[in-house]
Every structure is written in structure tokens, then in C-alpha cells.
Amino acid sequence: MLWRLMFKSLTKTTFSRATKSLSFAALHHSASPINFPKASEAQNSTPLKSNSFTSNRTSPKTNSLTPRIVLATLQDCPSDLVSLSSFFWFAQQPHYFHDKPTFRHMVSVVSNLTQTHGTVKGIIEELQSVGCVTKAQTLLLLMRIYWCGSMYDMVLESFQEMSNYGYTPNTYARNIVIDVLFKIKRVDVALNVLNETQSPNFLSFNIAICNLCWLNDADNVKRVLRCMLMKGYYMNPETYSLVLSCLCKFSRLNEALQLLSMMMVLGVQVSVNVWSILIDGFCKSGHIEVAAYLLEKMIEVGSSPNIVTCTSLIKGFLKSHMPGKAFEILGILESKGCFPDLVLCNVLIDCLSKMGWYEDAFEVFSSLRERKLIPDVYTFSSLVSTICLSKQYVLLPLLTSGLAVQPDLVVCNGLLSYFCRSGYPEGTVGFYNDMIDRGFLPDKYSFASVLNALCRLGRINEAVNVYNGIIRTYPDIDAHIHTIIISGLIKSGSFHKAMRFFRKSISENLPLDVVSYNIAIGGLTRDGQMKEAYDLFTQMKKMNVAPNKQTYNLIVSGFCRNRDVKMFSHIMQEMLDKNIGIDGHTQKLVKNLLRSDTRDPHLTVNLLFELSKLGLFPNEDQLLLVNGDDDVSVSADFSSQTYDKLDDIVSVG
DNA sequence: ATAGGGTTAG
């Protein structure tokens, strides 16, 4: 109902009134702490008004301590210092361990204290002045608070203070330092600390392995793994999963397979989730055949694929244009009495629509109700994308009426793009402002849409201003954003400005990709500036941006239009070498040049000659047959018609 | 109960 309201009318006032009822507001409260009962309300409350708790007082009944009472008490402390010393006191109670929310609360307490007192030593002295005795445990807890708050320099400082106070940091403290050193990318130092740790435990290795996986440092992962095994720590199934998923995440699939072999050789039970991780890894990198092979192997060793395994495979087969296989797996799944869950339905909606099977995607969406599945943000985003791809924009309010999904940033981004694509860029700008008002932190997707909308509205200067603001604030923005501005400038007729902008982007080493270059090259070729276009083409290769089919076709058709047979032939040779075909538009241009009634018969002969040197042979139906892509094919011989045509042309010449 | 599988931009 909320969404129906939203799309009923899109005038500014109704729009914002409608979105207010979207309960966006609730979204911002979801992260706030729930109101816990205060310690004073709880039975056997722990008296903490004074800081004399280190003295011999009546021991409170600690079995009544619960994290929520502790947190409430800490939140209630009159000062940060009291809060911190209370936190230490609680930690000393037998069998009591602080939970994550409490640590998170202490992060703000301790960062205040750090601001006030400057150093860890300063805080310790302050604690001592109120009677809190410094122990190794105190410093370790401080380390853990800083660690929890990602205040890495302070973690290291606390660690240093441990030694200064004459304590020998235990393995736990060293593990934290190892993690922090990895997080600040001091890999060698981290590995040294690990090596010098007297009695490393399972976690020491686990932390190192996990971080190294994140840093894509598989060589060191192997080194640490070997070290771990030598120290007598056998990896547990979780560690195998961890390493495998890290390897798969970075597409190091051969190593993942090696690890699988190792597991099998060592007789480690290969769990369904390990198989799922591997299968998903191969699906994601497009090696569906290996994924299918793994599925066979898995079944062979007596493991049964579950819905997760199947979801990866179904997605993989659909993305590899093998719907038959995908539905086969879906059928097997259903025959086992296992029916699609929400994730699988979301995958189906997404994949089917990307294949152009919009009706089927909509049907999956409609089937959710009878499956008793409640659509979520993924469903919504996929559905918006389906509607955009199918260009059936009117369906959005129809399909989503009564759908009460709490929008997240991705949903909002989907809608931003929906407004623009459906021909309502004003909606994008309005919705964007509304999002910001409601506290959403826009990301690169949001920026992309709003810049695109401003360009389409002809508000190009505004777009450039917003763009400049974005790149000032977010230095690591990707190619999409730059491309939108370049394209916007070209489309608005500011061709030279666009080119200045593009060259400036190159000189500033901004991350331009093949699409950015294609937009610029397209602008230049349409303007007849083939020399400049070719320069950019050379430049992109120098910058290691591989030209794609579109780039080659832009260049080759540009030379064709400029009647530059030599360059045309040169590029065509390159395309043949790379097995890149020419598109319909280029074919048409070549066809025109090959017409016998051309005004320049010599050019035509030249072109035919060049084409024949390349092994390309025109015939009547399809004037150009090229080795390579689907829109062109190979011909081994000159057709007789070609000779006739050549005769015609020569005789005319 | 949990992992493992899902969405958005030029």
C-alpha cells in the first residue's frame, strides 16, 4: 500500500507525503539499542555508584548478571571513567564475559577518554587515581575495546603499554596484534609476530589465514597453513571452509581444488557446504562445466546437494545460457520434495529477466504468494530491474501495491534508475533528495543515477558541479561516474569540453575503462576526427584497457566512413587476429563502399583487394563474410559472384 | 539455530 501511494502521483508534495508513510523513519531506529531494563530495576542489582569495587565488598550474586543488565548499567554510569572501571569490574566477575554489544558501547566511552587523556598511559593513570588497579587483564580489555572500534593505532599502543608495565602479552593479546597488523597492511610484521609467538593457538593461525585470504596473498596462506600443520594444529572443517571460500572469492580455483584433494587424501569429511562453496566458486567464474563435474563427484562420494548447492548451479546454468540444465536441476530438487525458497526465487527472477524471459520472471514473482514466501529487498530490487529491462514501466505500481518492503539503499538505487529509464529524470532527482533527507548515505550507484538524470534534464553544469563534489569526497570512485559526465557533455553538444574533460581524466589517472573510452572514441568518430580517435585507441591499449568488439567497430567504421582503406584493412587484420567480428552497422558501411555504382571505383577495388588479402570474401547476399562472431561467418573460397563484381568494377574504372 | 546461495549504475 505504501508503494502504491508512492507511485500514484509523483508531484513533489504527494511524493514526499507518500514516502513519509513508507516508514523510512523506522529504518533509522532499527540500529538503535532496544530499551533494556535498568540495573536498578533488576533483582540483585550490582551496586556501582562508587569506584571502590576493587576493595573487599560483599560479592554480588553474579549469577544474576546478564549482558543486558550490564550494558544498561554501563550506559547509566555518571562518567566515562566510571563506566570503564565498571566494565573492568564486571569482567572480573567469575564466569562473566562481556558480549559484543557491550564492547561496542565501550568503544564510544573509550574513544571519549582517549580524546580527553590523549594516550593509553593517560587513561591508565586516570583509572589509578580513582582506585582502579592496573592488571594485565585491564590492558587486554582495553586492547579488545580499541580492536572492536577499529582504532588500530590505539590497539598497538595498549599492547606496547603491557610490556611497559612489565607484563608479557599472552597469546590472546598477540593474536589481536597480529590481526591489527594485517588490517593496517603490515603483513611482514604480522607474520613476524606470529612466528615469534611462543605458543600460538588455533586462532593465531586462523586470524593470519583469514587476513591473508582477504589480502589475496595465497602464497603466504600456504606458508601459514604448512606452519600450522607442523605445529600440530589440524585444520577443522570451518578452517577448510574459510580457506576455500577465500580462495574462491579471489577466483583462485586451482588452489581450491588442490585443497579439496588434500582434504580427500587426509580423509577429512567434505561437507555439503564445502562442496557448495567450490561449486559456487566455479559457477561465478563462468566455469560451469567444472561446477557440473564437481556436482557429479559430490554425488559419487555420497554427499547430497542441498538447495544452496542447487541455487548456485541453477544461477550458473542460466547465466551460461543453458536453461535446460537449470530447469533439470530445479526438477530434481522439486522431485526430492525440496521447493524453491526465497533466495532461489530471487535468483530466478534476476536471471530470467536478464535472459529476456520477462514473463517467466514475473510469474516467479507472482508465485511467491502461493509458496507462502514474503518478498524482501532482493526480490524488490530484482523486480525493479525486470520492469526496467522489459520496458514495462507501468507495471511497477501495479505489481508492488500492497508490498510493504522496508527499502534499503539498493532498492532506492534501483528506483533512482527506474525513474530515469522510464523517462522521468525529475523523479530521480526528487527521490534522491528525499533519500538524503531521510538519512540514506548515497553510494556510487546513487551518484550514477542522479548524475545521469541531471544530464538528461539538460542540467549539465549542475551535473558537473555535483560530480566535482563527489570526486572531492570519494577519491576512489569508479569508471561509471566519469563516463556519465563524458557522455552527458557529448550528448549536450559540449563536444570539446567533453574531450578536455576526458584527457584531463587520463592525465589524472582516473580509472577509465573500456566503456569510457568507447564513449569518447564514439564522439570523435562521429565528429570525423579519426586521427584523434585512433590516438585514443592506441592510448587505451597503452593503459592496459583492452578494446572490446564495440571499440573495434567504432574505429573500423570510422575509417570506413573516412574512406581510409589502408587503416580500415589494418584494423580489420587486428580484429581477425583477435577473432572479433564486425557488427551490422559496420557491415552496412562496407557494403556501401563496395557498391559498383560508387563514385570512387578505385576505392572499391582497393577495398576488395584489401579484403581479399585478409581472406574476407564478399558475395551477393552478405557482402562481407568475416571469420569470427555470430553476425558474420567464414568463407573459404571466392564466390564466382565476387569475381564478376570485381570485373564489373575494374571495367568501370 | 547456523553456514553456504540472492539485488542496484555508464
mmCIF file with all atom_site columns, C-alpha atoms (C1' of nucleotides) in Angstrom, chain A residues 417 420 428 443-457 459-460 463-464 466-467 470 477-492 498 501-502 505 511-513 515-517 519-520, chain B residues 9-10:
data_model
loop_
_atom_site.group_PDB
_atom_site.id
_atom_site.type_symbol
_atom_site.label_atom_id
_atom_site.label_alt_id
_atom_site.label_comp_id
_atom_site.label_asym_id
_atom_site.label_entity_id
_atom_site.label_seq_id
_atom_site.pdbx_PDB_ins_code
_atom_site.Cartn_x
_atom_site.Cartn_y
_atom_site.Cartn_z
_atom_site.occupancy
_atom_site.B_iso_or_equiv
_atom_site.pdbx_formal_charge
_atom_site.auth_seq_id
_atom_site.auth_comp_id
_atom_site.auth_asym_id
_atom_site.auth_atom_id
_atom_site.pdbx_PDB_model_num
ATOM 1  C CA    . SER A 1 417 ? 17.443 4.272  -12.110 1.00 0.00 ? 417 SER A CA    1
ATOM 2  C CA    . CYS A 1 420 ? 15.370 7.859  -15.207 1.00 0.00 ? 420 CYS A CA    1
ATOM 3  C CA    . THR A 1 428 ? 15.249 10.595 -9.895  1.00 0.00 ? 428 THR A CA    1
ATOM 4  C CA    . ASP A 1 443 ? 26.848 5.410  -2.850  1.00 0.00 ? 443 ASP A CA    1
ATOM 5  C CA    . LYS A 1 444 ? 28.291 5.202  -6.335  1.00 0.00 ? 444 LYS A CA    1
ATOM 6  C CA    . TYR A 1 445 ? 25.077 3.712  -7.717  1.00 0.00 ? 445 TYR A CA    1
ATOM 7  C CA    . SER A 1 446 ? 23.038 6.607  -6.360  1.00 0.00 ? 446 SER A CA    1
ATOM 8  C CA    . PHE A 1 447 ? 25.507 9.116  -7.771  1.00 0.00 ? 447 PHE A CA    1
ATOM 9  C CA    . ALA A 1 448 ? 25.451 7.416  -11.142 1.00 0.00 ? 448 ALA A CA    1
ATOM 10 C CA    . SER A 1 449 ? 21.675 7.734  -11.381 1.00 0.00 ? 449 SER A CA    1
ATOM 11 C CA    . VAL A 1 450 ? 21.431 11.289 -10.160 1.00 0.00 ? 450 VAL A CA    1
ATOM 12 C CA    . LEU A 1 451 ? 24.220 12.449 -12.498 1.00 0.00 ? 451 LEU A CA    1
ATOM 13 C CA    . ASN A 1 452 ? 22.571 10.651 -15.360 1.00 0.00 ? 452 ASN A CA    1
ATOM 14 C CA    . ALA A 1 453 ? 19.259 12.305 -14.524 1.00 0.00 ? 453 ALA A CA    1
ATOM 15 C CA    . LEU A 1 454 ? 20.788 15.787 -14.348 1.00 0.00 ? 454 LEU A CA    1
ATOM 16 C CA    . CYS A 1 455 ? 22.422 15.234 -17.734 1.00 0.00 ? 455 CYS A CA    1
ATOM 17 C CA    . ARG A 1 456 ? 19.166 14.039 -19.255 1.00 0.00 ? 456 ARG A CA    1
ATOM 18 C CA    . LEU A 1 457 ? 17.407 17.090 -17.867 1.00 0.00 ? 457 LEU A CA    1
ATOM 19 C CA    . ARG A 1 459 ? 21.266 20.483 -16.278 1.00 0.00 ? 459 ARG A CA    1
ATOM 20 C CA    . ILE A 1 460 ? 24.790 19.658 -17.341 1.00 0.00 ? 460 ILE A CA    1
ATOM 21 C CA    . ALA A 1 463 ? 25.862 17.671 -13.055 1.00 0.00 ? 463 ALA A CA    1
ATOM 22 C CA    . VAL A 1 464 ? 29.480 18.772 -13.383 1.00 0.00 ? 464 VAL A CA    1
ATOM 23 C CA    . VAL A 1 466 ? 27.798 17.531 -8.321  1.00 0.00 ? 466 VAL A CA    1
ATOM 24 C CA    . TYR A 1 467 ? 30.444 15.372 -9.985  1.00 0.00 ? 467 TYR A CA    1
ATOM 25 C CA    . ILE A 1 470 ? 31.608 13.617 -5.456  1.00 0.00 ? 470 ILE A CA    1
ATOM 26 C CA    . ILE A 1 477 ? 35.098 6.424  -7.423  1.00 0.00 ? 477 ILE A CA    1
ATOM 27 C CA    . ASP A 1 478 ? 34.975 4.060  -10.403 1.00 0.00 ? 478 ASP A CA    1
ATOM 28 C CA    . ALA A 1 479 ? 34.661 4.479  -14.156 1.00 0.00 ? 479 ALA A CA    1
ATOM 29 C CA    . HIS A 1 480 ? 30.833 4.662  -14.334 1.00 0.00 ? 480 HIS A CA    1
ATOM 30 C CA    . ILE A 1 481 ? 30.755 8.101  -12.766 1.00 0.00 ? 481 ILE A CA    1
ATOM 31 C CA    . HIS A 1 482 ? 33.368 9.643  -15.077 1.00 0.00 ? 482 HIS A CA    1
ATOM 32 C CA    . THR A 1 483 ? 31.707 8.048  -18.082 1.00 0.00 ? 483 THR A CA    1
ATOM 33 C CA    . ILE A 1 484 ? 28.308 9.536  -17.293 1.00 0.00 ? 484 ILE A CA    1
ATOM 34 C CA    . ILE A 1 485 ? 29.760 13.048 -17.311 1.00 0.00 ? 485 ILE A CA    1
ATOM 35 C CA    . ILE A 1 486 ? 31.748 12.484 -20.510 1.00 0.00 ? 486 ILE A CA    1
ATOM 36 C CA    . SER A 1 487 ? 28.682 11.055 -22.185 1.00 0.00 ? 487 SER A CA    1
ATOM 37 C CA    . GLY A 1 488 ? 26.472 13.817 -20.800 1.00 0.00 ? 488 GLY A CA    1
ATOM 38 C CA    . LEU A 1 489 ? 28.769 16.511 -22.125 1.00 0.00 ? 489 LEU A CA    1
ATOM 39 C CA    . ILE A 1 490 ? 28.904 14.904 -25.569 1.00 0.00 ? 490 ILE A CA    1
ATOM 40 C CA    . LYS A 1 491 ? 25.140 14.443 -25.746 1.00 0.00 ? 491 LYS A CA    1
ATOM 41 C CA    . SER A 1 492 ? 24.548 18.032 -24.684 1.00 0.00 ? 492 SER A CA    1
ATOM 42 C CA    . ALA A 1 498 ? 33.930 16.538 -23.104 1.00 0.00 ? 498 ALA A CA    1
ATOM 43 C CA    . PHE A 1 501 ? 37.451 16.523 -19.574 1.00 0.00 ? 501 PHE A CA    1
ATOM 44 C CA    . PHE A 1 502 ? 38.398 13.083 -20.888 1.00 0.00 ? 502 PHE A CA    1
ATOM 45 C CA    . SER A 1 505 ? 40.799 12.315 -16.560 1.00 0.00 ? 505 SER A CA    1
ATOM 46 C CA    . PRO A 1 511 ? 40.005 4.750  -13.508 1.00 0.00 ? 511 PRO A CA    1
ATOM 47 C CA    . LEU A 1 512 ? 38.636 4.871  -17.035 1.00 0.00 ? 512 LEU A CA    1
ATOM 48 C CA    . ASP A 1 513 ? 37.509 1.598  -18.528 1.00 0.00 ? 513 ASP A CA    1
ATOM 49 C CA    . VAL A 1 515 ? 33.120 1.930  -21.854 1.00 0.00 ? 515 VAL A CA    1
ATOM 50 C CA    . SER A 1 516 ? 34.603 5.350  -21.019 1.00 0.00 ? 516 SER A CA    1
ATOM 51 C CA    . TYR A 1 517 ? 36.954 5.053  -23.979 1.00 0.00 ? 517 TYR A CA    1
ATOM 52 C CA    . ILE A 1 519 ? 32.051 6.873  -25.397 1.00 0.00 ? 519 ILE A CA    1
ATOM 53 C CA    . ALA A 1 520 ? 34.945 9.232  -26.153 1.00 0.00 ? 520 ALA A CA    1
ATOM 54 C "C1'" . DA  B 2 9   ? 24.864 2.464  -12.057 1.00 0.00 ? 9   DA  B "C1'" 1
ATOM 55 C "C1'" . DG  B 2 10  ? 27.601 4.303  -17.694 1.00 0.00 ? 10  DG  B "C1'" 1
#
